[in-house]
Short mmCIF file of C-alpha atoms in Angstrom, two decimals:
data_model
loop_
_atom_site.label_atom_id
_atom_site.label_comp_id
_atom_site.label_asym_id
_atom_site.label_seq_id
_atom_site.Cartn_x
_atom_site.Cartn_y
_atom_site.Cartn_z
CA MET A 1456 -0.06 0.05 -0.27
CA ALA A 1457 1.42 3.39 -1.06
CA THR A 1458 1.75 5.83 2.19
CA ILE A 1459 0.96 9.35 2.68
CA PHE A 1460 4.54 9.90 1.78
CA ASP A 1461 4.50 7.80 -1.43
CA ARG A 1462 1.79 9.83 -2.82
CA GLU A 1463 3.33 13.04 -2.01
CA LEU A 1464 6.28 12.03 -3.76
CA GLY A 1465 4.30 11.17 -6.72
CA LYS A 1466 2.42 14.25 -6.89
CA LEU A 1467 6.06 16.18 -6.96
CA LYS A 1468 7.06 13.78 -9.88
CA GLU A 1469 4.14 14.50 -11.63
CA LYS A 1470 4.63 18.43 -11.09
CA VAL A 1471 8.20 18.28 -12.52
CA LEU A 1472 6.39 16.40 -15.50
CA ILE A 1473 4.09 19.30 -16.08
CA MET A 1474 6.85 21.76 -15.92
CA GLY A 1475 8.95 19.86 -18.28
CA THR A 1476 6.02 19.51 -20.90
CA MET A 1477 5.41 23.38 -20.31
CA VAL A 1478 9.02 24.08 -21.14
CA GLU A 1479 9.08 21.67 -24.13
CA THR A 1480 6.24 23.58 -25.52
CA ALA A 1481 7.52 27.11 -24.97
CA ILE A 1482 10.77 26.13 -26.75
CA ARG A 1483 8.81 24.36 -29.87
CA ASP A 1484 6.80 27.60 -29.91
CA ALA A 1485 9.50 30.04 -29.82
CA VAL A 1486 11.49 28.47 -32.45
CA ALA A 1487 8.43 28.10 -34.72
CA SER A 1488 7.49 31.55 -34.15
CA LEU A 1489 10.87 32.54 -35.79
CA VAL A 1490 10.96 30.09 -38.45
CA GLU A 1491 7.23 30.84 -39.45
CA ARG A 1492 7.66 34.55 -38.67
CA ASN A 1493 4.81 34.46 -36.49
CA SER A 1494 5.26 37.38 -33.87
CA GLU A 1495 1.88 36.71 -32.19
CA LEU A 1496 3.04 32.94 -31.26
CA ALA A 1497 6.17 34.62 -30.03
CA ARG A 1498 4.24 36.97 -27.79
CA LYS A 1499 2.29 33.90 -26.31
CA VAL A 1500 5.45 32.16 -25.33
CA ILE A 1501 6.72 35.25 -23.49
CA GLU A 1502 3.23 35.44 -21.57
CA LYS A 1503 3.33 32.19 -20.31
CA ASP A 1504 6.67 31.97 -18.86
CA TYR A 1505 5.08 33.33 -15.43
CA LYS A 1506 3.26 30.10 -15.42
CA ILE A 1507 6.57 28.22 -15.32
CA ASN A 1508 8.08 30.61 -12.82
CA ALA A 1509 5.50 29.76 -10.68
CA LEU A 1510 5.66 26.29 -11.09
CA ASP A 1511 9.29 26.38 -10.44
CA VAL A 1512 8.46 28.22 -6.76
CA GLU A 1513 5.87 25.89 -5.83
CA ILE A 1514 7.89 22.93 -6.41
CA ASP A 1515 10.71 24.30 -4.65
CA GLU A 1516 8.20 24.99 -1.57
CA GLU A 1517 6.93 21.48 -1.76
CA CYS A 1518 10.60 19.85 -1.69
CA ILE A 1519 11.46 22.20 1.22
CA ARG A 1520 8.48 21.19 2.78
CA LEU A 1521 9.08 17.47 2.30
CA LEU A 1522 12.63 17.76 3.67
CA ALA A 1523 11.61 19.46 6.65
CA LEU A 1524 8.37 17.44 7.49
CA ARG A 1525 9.35 13.77 6.15
CA GLN A 1526 13.14 13.78 6.57
CA PRO A 1527 13.48 11.94 3.54
CA ARG A 1528 16.19 9.49 3.14
CA ALA A 1529 18.30 7.31 0.46
CA GLY A 1530 16.23 7.23 -2.73
CA ASP A 1531 13.60 9.63 -1.36
CA LEU A 1532 16.63 12.01 -0.50
CA ARG A 1533 17.81 11.66 -3.93
CA PHE A 1534 14.48 12.26 -5.51
CA ILE A 1535 13.54 15.65 -3.93
CA THR A 1536 16.92 16.98 -4.15
CA THR A 1537 17.04 15.95 -7.68
CA ALA A 1538 13.51 17.54 -8.22
CA MET A 1539 15.20 20.87 -6.73
CA LYS A 1540 18.05 20.90 -9.09
CA ILE A 1541 15.66 19.67 -12.31
CA THR A 1542 13.22 22.50 -11.84
CA THR A 1543 16.14 25.15 -11.87
CA ASP A 1544 17.32 23.83 -15.03
CA LEU A 1545 13.74 23.87 -16.37
CA GLU A 1546 13.23 27.55 -15.33
CA ARG A 1547 16.48 28.61 -17.18
CA MET A 1548 15.14 26.65 -19.95
CA GLY A 1549 11.79 28.68 -20.29
CA ASP A 1550 13.71 31.75 -19.84
CA LEU A 1551 15.84 30.93 -23.09
CA ALA A 1552 12.61 30.08 -24.72
CA GLU A 1553 11.48 33.59 -23.94
CA ASP A 1554 14.81 35.10 -24.87
CA ILE A 1555 14.31 33.21 -28.30
CA ALA A 1556 10.90 34.47 -28.90
CA GLU A 1557 11.93 38.20 -27.87
CA ARG A 1558 14.55 37.75 -30.69
CA ALA A 1559 12.10 36.27 -33.25
CA ILE A 1560 9.89 39.29 -32.69
CA GLU A 1561 12.86 41.76 -33.48
CA LEU A 1562 13.71 39.32 -36.52
CA ASN A 1563 10.29 39.22 -37.76
CA GLU A 1564 10.42 42.77 -38.25
CA GLU A 1565 12.86 42.73 -40.85
CA PRO A 1566 13.31 40.99 -44.01
CA MET A 1567 14.93 37.60 -43.47
CA LEU A 1568 18.76 37.31 -43.65
CA LYS A 1569 18.81 33.97 -45.06
CA PRO A 1570 16.70 30.99 -44.39
CA TYR A 1571 17.18 28.95 -41.29
CA ILE A 1572 18.54 25.32 -41.70
CA ASP A 1573 20.98 24.82 -38.58
CA ILE A 1574 18.85 26.64 -36.12
CA PRO A 1575 15.61 24.37 -36.61
CA ARG A 1576 18.26 21.55 -36.70
CA MET A 1577 19.71 22.87 -33.32
CA ALA A 1578 16.08 23.12 -31.80
CA GLU A 1579 15.22 19.79 -32.95
CA ILE A 1580 18.20 17.96 -30.96
CA SER A 1581 17.84 20.24 -27.74
CA GLN A 1582 14.21 19.57 -27.57
CA GLY A 1583 14.86 15.98 -28.13
CA MET A 1584 17.46 15.97 -25.41
CA LEU A 1585 15.02 17.47 -22.96
CA ILE A 1586 12.11 15.02 -23.83
CA ASP A 1587 14.65 12.19 -23.55
CA ALA A 1588 15.88 13.61 -20.17
CA LEU A 1589 12.44 13.64 -18.67
CA ASP A 1590 11.69 10.34 -20.05
CA ALA A 1591 14.81 8.96 -18.53
CA LEU A 1592 13.58 10.56 -15.15
CA ILE A 1593 10.36 8.90 -15.33
CA LYS A 1594 11.75 5.54 -16.29
CA GLY A 1595 15.02 5.68 -14.12
CA ASP A 1596 16.77 4.92 -17.49
CA THR A 1597 20.36 5.81 -17.06
CA ASN A 1598 21.45 4.59 -20.50
CA LEU A 1599 19.14 7.00 -22.14
CA ALA A 1600 20.31 9.89 -19.78
CA THR A 1601 23.91 8.92 -20.75
CA ASP A 1602 22.72 9.38 -24.25
CA VAL A 1603 21.12 12.65 -23.85
CA ILE A 1604 24.58 13.72 -22.26
CA LYS A 1605 26.52 12.64 -25.60
CA ARG A 1606 24.35 14.50 -27.99
CA ASP A 1607 25.31 17.78 -26.33
CA ASP A 1608 28.31 17.74 -28.45
CA GLU A 1609 26.30 17.86 -31.61
CA VAL A 1610 24.90 21.10 -30.56
CA ASP A 1611 27.94 22.75 -29.56
CA LYS A 1612 29.22 21.96 -33.06
CA LEU A 1613 26.01 23.47 -34.67
CA ASN A 1614 26.45 26.54 -32.71
CA LEU A 1615 29.96 26.98 -33.61
CA GLN A 1616 28.94 26.58 -37.31
CA VAL A 1617 26.12 28.81 -36.98
CA PHE A 1618 28.42 31.62 -35.60
CA ASN A 1619 31.25 31.11 -38.26
CA GLU A 1620 28.43 31.35 -40.99
CA LEU A 1621 26.80 34.57 -39.63
CA LEU A 1622 30.64 36.11 -38.87
CA PHE A 1623 31.07 35.83 -42.67
CA PHE A 1624 27.44 37.54 -43.20
CA MET A 1625 28.30 40.20 -41.13
CA ILE A 1626 32.04 40.82 -42.63
CA GLN A 1627 30.40 40.90 -46.05
CA ASP A 1628 27.84 43.66 -45.25
CA PRO A 1629 27.96 45.66 -41.88
CA THR A 1630 24.04 46.29 -42.62
CA ASN A 1631 23.64 42.23 -41.68
CA VAL A 1632 25.00 42.63 -38.20
CA SER A 1633 22.22 43.38 -36.43
CA ARG A 1634 20.02 40.67 -37.75
CA ALA A 1635 23.18 38.09 -37.66
CA THR A 1636 23.76 38.95 -34.33
CA ARG A 1637 20.31 38.30 -33.02
CA ILE A 1638 20.29 34.73 -34.94
CA THR A 1639 23.82 34.48 -33.21
CA TYR A 1640 21.79 34.84 -29.80
CA ILE A 1641 19.22 32.56 -30.64
CA SER A 1642 21.79 29.87 -31.40
CA LYS A 1643 23.69 30.49 -28.28
CA TYR A 1644 20.11 30.01 -26.18
CA LEU A 1645 19.60 26.79 -27.97
CA GLU A 1646 23.32 25.59 -27.09
CA ARG A 1647 22.42 26.59 -23.51
CA ILE A 1648 18.95 24.81 -23.65
CA ALA A 1649 20.89 21.55 -24.54
CA ASP A 1650 23.40 22.35 -21.40
CA HIS A 1651 20.30 22.41 -19.36
CA ALA A 1652 18.72 19.28 -20.75
CA THR A 1653 22.49 17.72 -20.19
CA ASN A 1654 22.32 18.90 -16.46
CA ILE A 1655 18.92 17.09 -16.05
CA ALA A 1656 20.13 13.65 -17.64
CA GLU A 1657 23.32 14.04 -14.99
CA MET A 1658 20.62 14.26 -12.33
CA VAL A 1659 18.92 11.32 -13.34
CA ILE A 1660 22.02 9.12 -13.32
CA TYR A 1661 22.53 10.62 -9.61
CA LEU A 1662 19.04 9.87 -8.90
CA VAL A 1663 19.32 6.05 -9.87
CA GLU A 1664 22.97 5.30 -9.16
CA GLY A 1665 23.70 8.03 -6.39
CA LYS A 1666 26.84 8.86 -8.07
CA ILE A 1667 27.72 12.56 -9.09
CA VAL A 1668 28.62 12.55 -12.80
CA ARG A 1669 28.77 16.36 -13.11
CA HIS A 1670 32.13 17.71 -14.49
CA ILE A 1671 33.31 14.19 -15.54
CA THR A 1672 33.51 13.22 -19.39
CA ILE A 1673 31.14 10.43 -20.12
CA GLU A 1674 32.60 7.90 -22.44
CA MET B 53 34.19 -4.56 4.53
CA SER B 54 37.48 -3.54 6.17
CA VAL B 55 38.33 -1.40 3.18
CA ILE B 56 35.27 1.05 4.28
CA ILE B 57 37.21 1.93 7.45
CA SER B 58 40.35 3.63 7.05
CA GLY B 59 41.60 4.34 10.64
CA GLU B 60 42.73 1.94 13.51
CA LEU B 61 40.39 -0.74 14.60
CA LYS B 62 39.53 -1.07 18.26
CA ALA B 63 37.31 -4.38 17.82
CA GLU B 64 36.70 -6.96 15.20
CA VAL B 65 33.89 -9.41 14.94
CA LYS B 66 34.77 -12.26 13.01
CA ASN B 67 32.39 -15.26 11.67
CA LEU B 68 30.14 -14.62 15.38
CA ASN B 69 27.35 -16.84 15.58
CA PHE B 70 25.30 -16.70 18.69
CA TYR B 71 22.48 -19.35 19.81
CA TYR B 72 19.64 -18.81 22.25
CA GLY B 73 19.50 -22.58 23.05
CA ASP B 74 18.07 -23.86 19.78
CA VAL B 75 17.69 -20.33 18.31
CA HIS B 76 20.04 -19.21 15.95
CA ALA B 77 19.96 -15.49 16.70
CA LEU B 78 23.01 -14.06 14.96
CA ARG B 79 24.53 -15.32 11.68
CA ASP B 80 27.97 -15.04 10.92
CA ILE B 81 28.52 -11.69 11.71
CA ASN B 82 31.41 -9.66 10.51
CA LEU B 83 32.01 -6.36 11.50
CA PRO B 84 35.31 -3.82 12.18
CA ILE B 85 34.70 -1.18 14.84
CA GLU B 86 36.80 2.01 14.17
CA ARG B 87 38.57 3.24 17.24
CA ARG B 88 37.18 6.47 18.66
CA LYS B 89 34.08 6.61 16.34
CA VAL B 90 30.46 5.69 16.53
CA SER B 91 29.14 2.90 14.98
CA ALA B 92 25.56 2.53 14.76
CA LEU B 93 23.52 -0.98 14.72
CA ILE B 94 20.15 -0.38 12.79
CA GLY B 95 17.36 -2.76 11.96
CA PRO B 96 13.74 -3.84 12.36
CA SER B 97 12.67 -5.38 15.85
CA GLY B 98 13.51 -8.95 16.60
CA CYS B 99 16.97 -8.64 13.90
CA GLY B 100 19.30 -9.43 16.54
CA LYS B 101 20.84 -5.81 16.98
CA THR B 102 20.35 -5.80 20.95
CA THR B 103 21.49 -9.67 20.85
CA PHE B 104 24.82 -8.43 19.07
CA LEU B 105 25.31 -5.72 21.31
CA ARG B 106 25.11 -7.66 24.39
CA CYS B 107 27.73 -9.95 22.99
CA PHE B 108 30.36 -7.37 23.49
CA ASN B 109 30.09 -7.15 27.38
CA ARG B 110 28.95 -10.64 27.66
CA MET B 111 25.70 -10.24 29.04
CA HIS B 112 24.46 -13.44 27.41
CA ASP B 113 26.43 -15.47 30.08
CA LEU B 114 24.08 -14.63 32.65
CA TYR B 115 21.48 -17.47 31.16
CA PRO B 116 22.62 -20.92 30.64
CA HIS B 117 21.99 -22.64 27.13
CA ASN B 118 23.47 -19.55 25.59
CA ARG B 119 26.24 -20.13 22.73
CA TYR B 120 28.73 -18.09 21.28
CA GLU B 121 30.52 -19.17 18.22
CA GLY B 122 33.52 -17.07 16.51
CA LYS B 123 35.41 -14.29 17.73
CA ILE B 124 35.16 -10.71 18.74
CA ILE B 125 38.63 -9.27 19.01
CA LEU B 126 39.46 -6.50 21.06
CA HIS B 127 42.69 -4.18 20.05
CA PRO B 128 45.36 -3.72 20.57
CA ASP B 129 45.38 -6.63 22.97
CA ASN B 130 43.89 -9.20 20.49
CA ILE B 131 42.19 -10.77 22.66
CA ASN B 132 38.91 -12.71 21.71
CA ILE B 133 36.60 -11.57 24.81
CA ILE B 134 33.79 -14.09 24.23
CA LEU B 135 35.97 -16.93 25.16
CA PRO B 136 34.99 -18.62 28.49
CA GLU B 137 38.28 -18.11 30.12
CA ILE B 138 37.91 -14.43 29.77
CA ASP B 139 36.35 -13.01 32.83
CA PRO B 140 32.93 -11.21 31.76
CA ILE B 141 33.44 -8.96 35.12
CA GLU B 142 36.73 -7.46 33.65
CA ILE B 143 35.13 -7.39 30.02
CA ARG B 144 32.51 -5.26 31.37
CA MET B 145 34.61 -2.86 33.36
CA GLN B 146 36.43 -2.39 29.99
CA ILE B 147 33.09 -2.41 27.76
CA SER B 148 30.47 -0.74 29.71
CA MET B 149 26.85 -0.55 28.74
CA VAL B 150 24.14 2.17 28.82
CA PHE B 151 20.68 0.80 28.72
CA GLN B 152 17.27 1.79 27.36
CA LYS B 153 15.82 3.09 30.51
CA PRO B 154 18.10 5.07 33.02
CA ASN B 155 18.45 2.28 35.65
CA PRO B 156 20.40 4.27 38.51
CA PHE B 157 20.98 2.36 41.69
CA PRO B 158 19.13 2.94 44.73
CA LYS B 159 22.25 5.09 46.06
CA SER B 160 23.54 8.31 46.20
CA ILE B 161 24.49 10.34 42.88
CA TYR B 162 28.01 9.93 44.25
CA GLU B 163 27.90 5.99 45.27
CA ASN B 164 26.46 5.38 41.49
CA VAL B 165 29.36 6.81 39.91
CA ALA B 166 31.82 5.28 42.41
CA TYR B 167 30.24 1.92 42.40
CA GLY B 168 32.23 0.16 39.55
CA LEU B 169 35.72 1.52 41.17
CA ARG B 170 34.52 0.19 44.68
CA VAL B 171 33.68 -3.11 42.87
CA ARG B 172 37.40 -3.08 41.79
CA GLY B 173 38.81 -2.53 45.16
CA ILE B 174 39.30 1.17 45.18
CA ASN B 175 38.45 2.76 48.40
CA LYS B 176 40.57 5.67 48.36
CA ARG B 177 38.18 8.66 49.12
CA GLN B 178 40.69 11.34 47.23
CA LEU B 179 40.87 9.06 44.21
CA LEU B 180 37.11 8.32 44.02
CA ASP B 181 36.34 11.88 44.27
CA GLU B 182 38.47 12.66 41.43
CA LYS B 183 36.83 9.97 39.33
CA VAL B 184 33.68 10.75 40.22
CA GLU B 185 34.28 14.37 39.26
CA LYS B 186 35.86 13.52 36.03
CA SER B 187 33.14 10.76 34.89
CA LEU B 188 30.29 13.69 35.84
CA ARG B 189 32.15 16.01 33.93
CA GLY B 190 32.73 13.73 30.91
CA ALA B 191 28.90 13.17 31.20
CA ALA B 192 27.87 16.66 31.12
CA LEU B 193 26.32 16.56 34.57
CA TRP B 194 28.87 17.68 36.75
CA ASP B 195 27.42 21.41 36.81
CA GLU B 196 24.04 20.22 37.72
CA VAL B 197 24.63 17.96 40.46
CA LYS B 198 27.73 19.30 42.14
CA ASP B 199 25.94 20.64 45.01
CA ARG B 200 23.92 17.52 45.67
CA LEU B 201 26.34 14.61 45.12
CA HIS B 202 24.87 12.91 48.01
CA ASN B 203 21.26 13.06 47.44
CA LEU B 204 19.53 10.13 46.08
CA ALA B 205 19.92 9.49 42.37
CA PHE B 206 16.14 8.86 42.01
CA ASP B 207 15.70 12.71 42.53
CA LEU B 208 17.25 13.29 39.41
CA SER B 209 15.24 14.06 36.09
CA GLY B 210 15.22 11.14 33.53
CA GLY B 211 17.55 12.92 31.31
CA GLN B 212 19.94 13.47 34.24
CA GLN B 213 19.48 9.94 35.44
CA GLN B 214 20.78 8.82 32.28
CA ARG B 215 23.75 11.04 32.17
CA LEU B 216 24.18 9.62 35.64
CA CYS B 217 24.39 6.19 33.88
CA ILE B 218 26.63 7.34 31.28
CA ALA B 219 28.84 8.76 34.17
CA ARG B 220 28.93 5.20 35.88
CA ALA B 221 29.88 3.66 32.62
CA LEU B 222 32.65 6.17 32.22
CA ALA B 223 33.96 5.65 35.55
CA THR B 224 36.11 2.36 35.10
CA ASP B 225 37.82 4.18 31.74
CA PRO B 226 36.07 1.95 29.43
CA ARG B 227 37.70 1.18 25.94
CA ILE B 228 34.18 0.62 24.49
CA LEU B 229 30.66 2.34 25.72
CA LEU B 230 27.79 0.49 24.28
CA PHE B 231 24.08 2.18 23.94
CA ASP B 232 21.12 0.35 23.70
CA GLU B 233 18.56 2.95 22.56
CA PRO B 234 19.69 5.33 25.31
CA THR B 235 16.94 7.95 24.36
CA SER B 236 13.94 5.71 23.91
CA ALA B 237 12.70 6.75 27.23
CA LEU B 238 13.73 10.64 27.16
CA ASP B 239 12.13 13.76 26.01
CA PRO B 240 13.62 15.62 22.97
CA THR B 241 15.54 18.09 24.79
CA ALA B 242 17.33 15.30 26.95
CA THR B 243 17.53 13.38 23.59
CA SER B 244 19.49 15.81 21.85
CA LYS B 245 21.72 16.39 25.06
CA ILE B 246 22.44 12.69 25.11
CA GLU B 247 23.43 12.84 21.27
CA GLU B 248 25.61 15.87 21.88
CA LEU B 249 27.30 13.78 24.65
CA ILE B 250 27.90 10.97 22.63
CA VAL B 251 29.64 12.74 19.64
CA GLU B 252 31.60 14.32 22.51
CA LEU B 253 32.47 11.05 24.00
CA LYS B 254 34.02 9.98 20.92
CA ASN B 255 37.11 11.82 21.40
CA GLU B 256 37.90 9.43 24.65
CA VAL B 257 36.13 6.15 23.69
CA THR B 258 34.71 4.10 21.30
CA ILE B 259 30.91 3.72 20.60
CA ILE B 260 28.35 1.28 19.44
CA ILE B 261 24.94 2.51 19.74
CA VAL B 262 21.95 0.42 18.77
CA THR B 263 18.95 2.76 17.96
CA HIS B 264 15.34 2.50 16.36
CA ASN B 265 15.43 6.06 15.61
CA MET B 266 17.20 6.58 12.30
CA GLN B 267 17.81 9.97 12.15
CA GLN B 268 19.45 9.78 15.58
CA ALA B 269 21.72 7.00 13.99
CA ALA B 270 22.21 9.44 11.01
CA ARG B 271 23.06 12.33 13.64
CA VAL B 272 25.56 10.59 16.06
CA SER B 273 27.30 7.84 13.93
CA ASP B 274 30.16 7.66 11.76
CA TYR B 275 29.36 4.22 10.33
CA THR B 276 26.02 2.13 10.15
CA ALA B 277 25.33 -1.66 9.92
CA PHE B 278 21.97 -2.73 9.13
CA MET B 279 20.70 -6.14 10.34
CA TYR B 280 18.00 -8.38 9.37
CA LEU B 281 16.98 -11.89 10.66
CA GLY B 282 20.20 -11.95 12.53
CA GLU B 283 22.58 -11.02 9.79
CA ILE B 284 24.36 -7.78 8.76
CA ILE B 285 22.96 -6.91 5.64
CA GLU B 286 25.12 -3.82 4.77
CA PHE B 287 27.76 -1.89 6.39
CA ASP B 288 29.02 1.40 5.43
CA LYS B 289 29.82 4.98 6.45
CA THR B 290 26.75 6.76 7.88
CA ASP B 291 26.38 9.06 4.94
CA LYS B 292 26.62 6.78 2.45
CA ILE B 293 24.05 4.36 3.95
CA PHE B 294 21.54 7.49 4.49
CA THR B 295 22.14 9.08 0.95
CA ALA B 296 22.63 5.90 -1.48
CA PRO B 297 22.63 2.67 0.22
CA SER B 298 23.89 -0.35 -1.95
CA ASN B 299 21.36 -2.97 -0.52
CA ARG B 300 17.86 -2.70 -1.31
CA LEU B 301 16.52 -4.28 1.99
CA THR B 302 18.52 -1.39 3.35
CA GLU B 303 16.80 1.21 1.19
CA GLU B 304 13.46 -0.08 2.12
CA TYR B 305 14.06 -0.05 5.73
CA ILE B 306 15.58 3.41 5.98
CA THR B 307 13.07 4.83 3.61
CA GLY B 308 10.22 3.45 6.08
CA ARG B 309 9.02 1.01 3.05
CA PHE B 310 9.97 -2.60 5.00
CA GLY B 311 7.71 -5.33 4.98
#
């Protein structure tokens, strides 16, 4: 029979996943607002960010309450501390989605500098990393978590590629600088989103194995 | 298991088995006890932790048909303290026990502490005075009782009585101090005093504690052994046991999902 504490932990897990889904949607919509030049969608992303922030605070308060009242140990302790850290990463990802939406609105007001090819590719990988990191969290799947961590390199490479390409545009014609800089920002935001997904995956490994794998290269 | 311990050993339990008549209560126990550290024994009721603790000062000798097998080696002398030829009275001077409920003798505070020394034949007033003061200070009780040493021990509060029992145990300069759920009859304030004291005492003496209160084990001990059905299931540093135990049974027990 599930104890009261088990039910509380179940609810906490549910909230983390709801927050994860909200962040996923925010990232997807922010990138779509850029690619499809839909500023209305971008504004919706910005408006909705407060919901992610509110959930961040709510989860934090719940974790603190459980730490104080239930004095969790072992796996329970690791789950609650992991939840606290994961929501910090999710909240930052939400902010980055908001940043992408802001840059999209600015870019949508001017003619397109070039068709977006690498940016949607980066977005796809980063989002995939987030989805799989959350999936690994639900299933306690460390193989999937390890796979997420490995994919971070691809996003880093694409970010560098985008930067070099845009640098070339800026050198060619100074009137490109304002748009190219904004696109560079977006590329960097997506690269950061992948980093946060990596953090979540690392926390999943801690949750399951009790082993801290941050700042260690995974083979 | 000794890989877990880096420091000097005070005692070593090797293949210890214990029988209450036909009942096989402890099964092949192996455990290193580090010098001047606190080792906690945890586990569900009936798992054998108190039986195990009592082996250390030969309490089981009081009843016939009880039988020990294996070794409890006391260092640095390297003697097996459960051998029948080793005098249990002498062992109890060196390895003292504090029980669940405070159990002072119906004597004065002073005589309670001096008791073990008198048993040893020490009757010189000055020496007794010194030892009594030192032990009461060691048990963090001196300031509260120094003006009424000749009052009856029963006049003290429960928490004070328990500290008196600790002072009595300290008087014979034991090498190991055994605690069998020392705070289960005390209120939270008295409990926290005893816990502070246990951490303080490990500068002088090696401590083994049995406790049902897992947070207490977490607060006071350096090492924790989880016992179940007369066996040690897992032994490790306390922080490891409480953050990431290796065994599923340990995990279930300490997260309260056992059975």
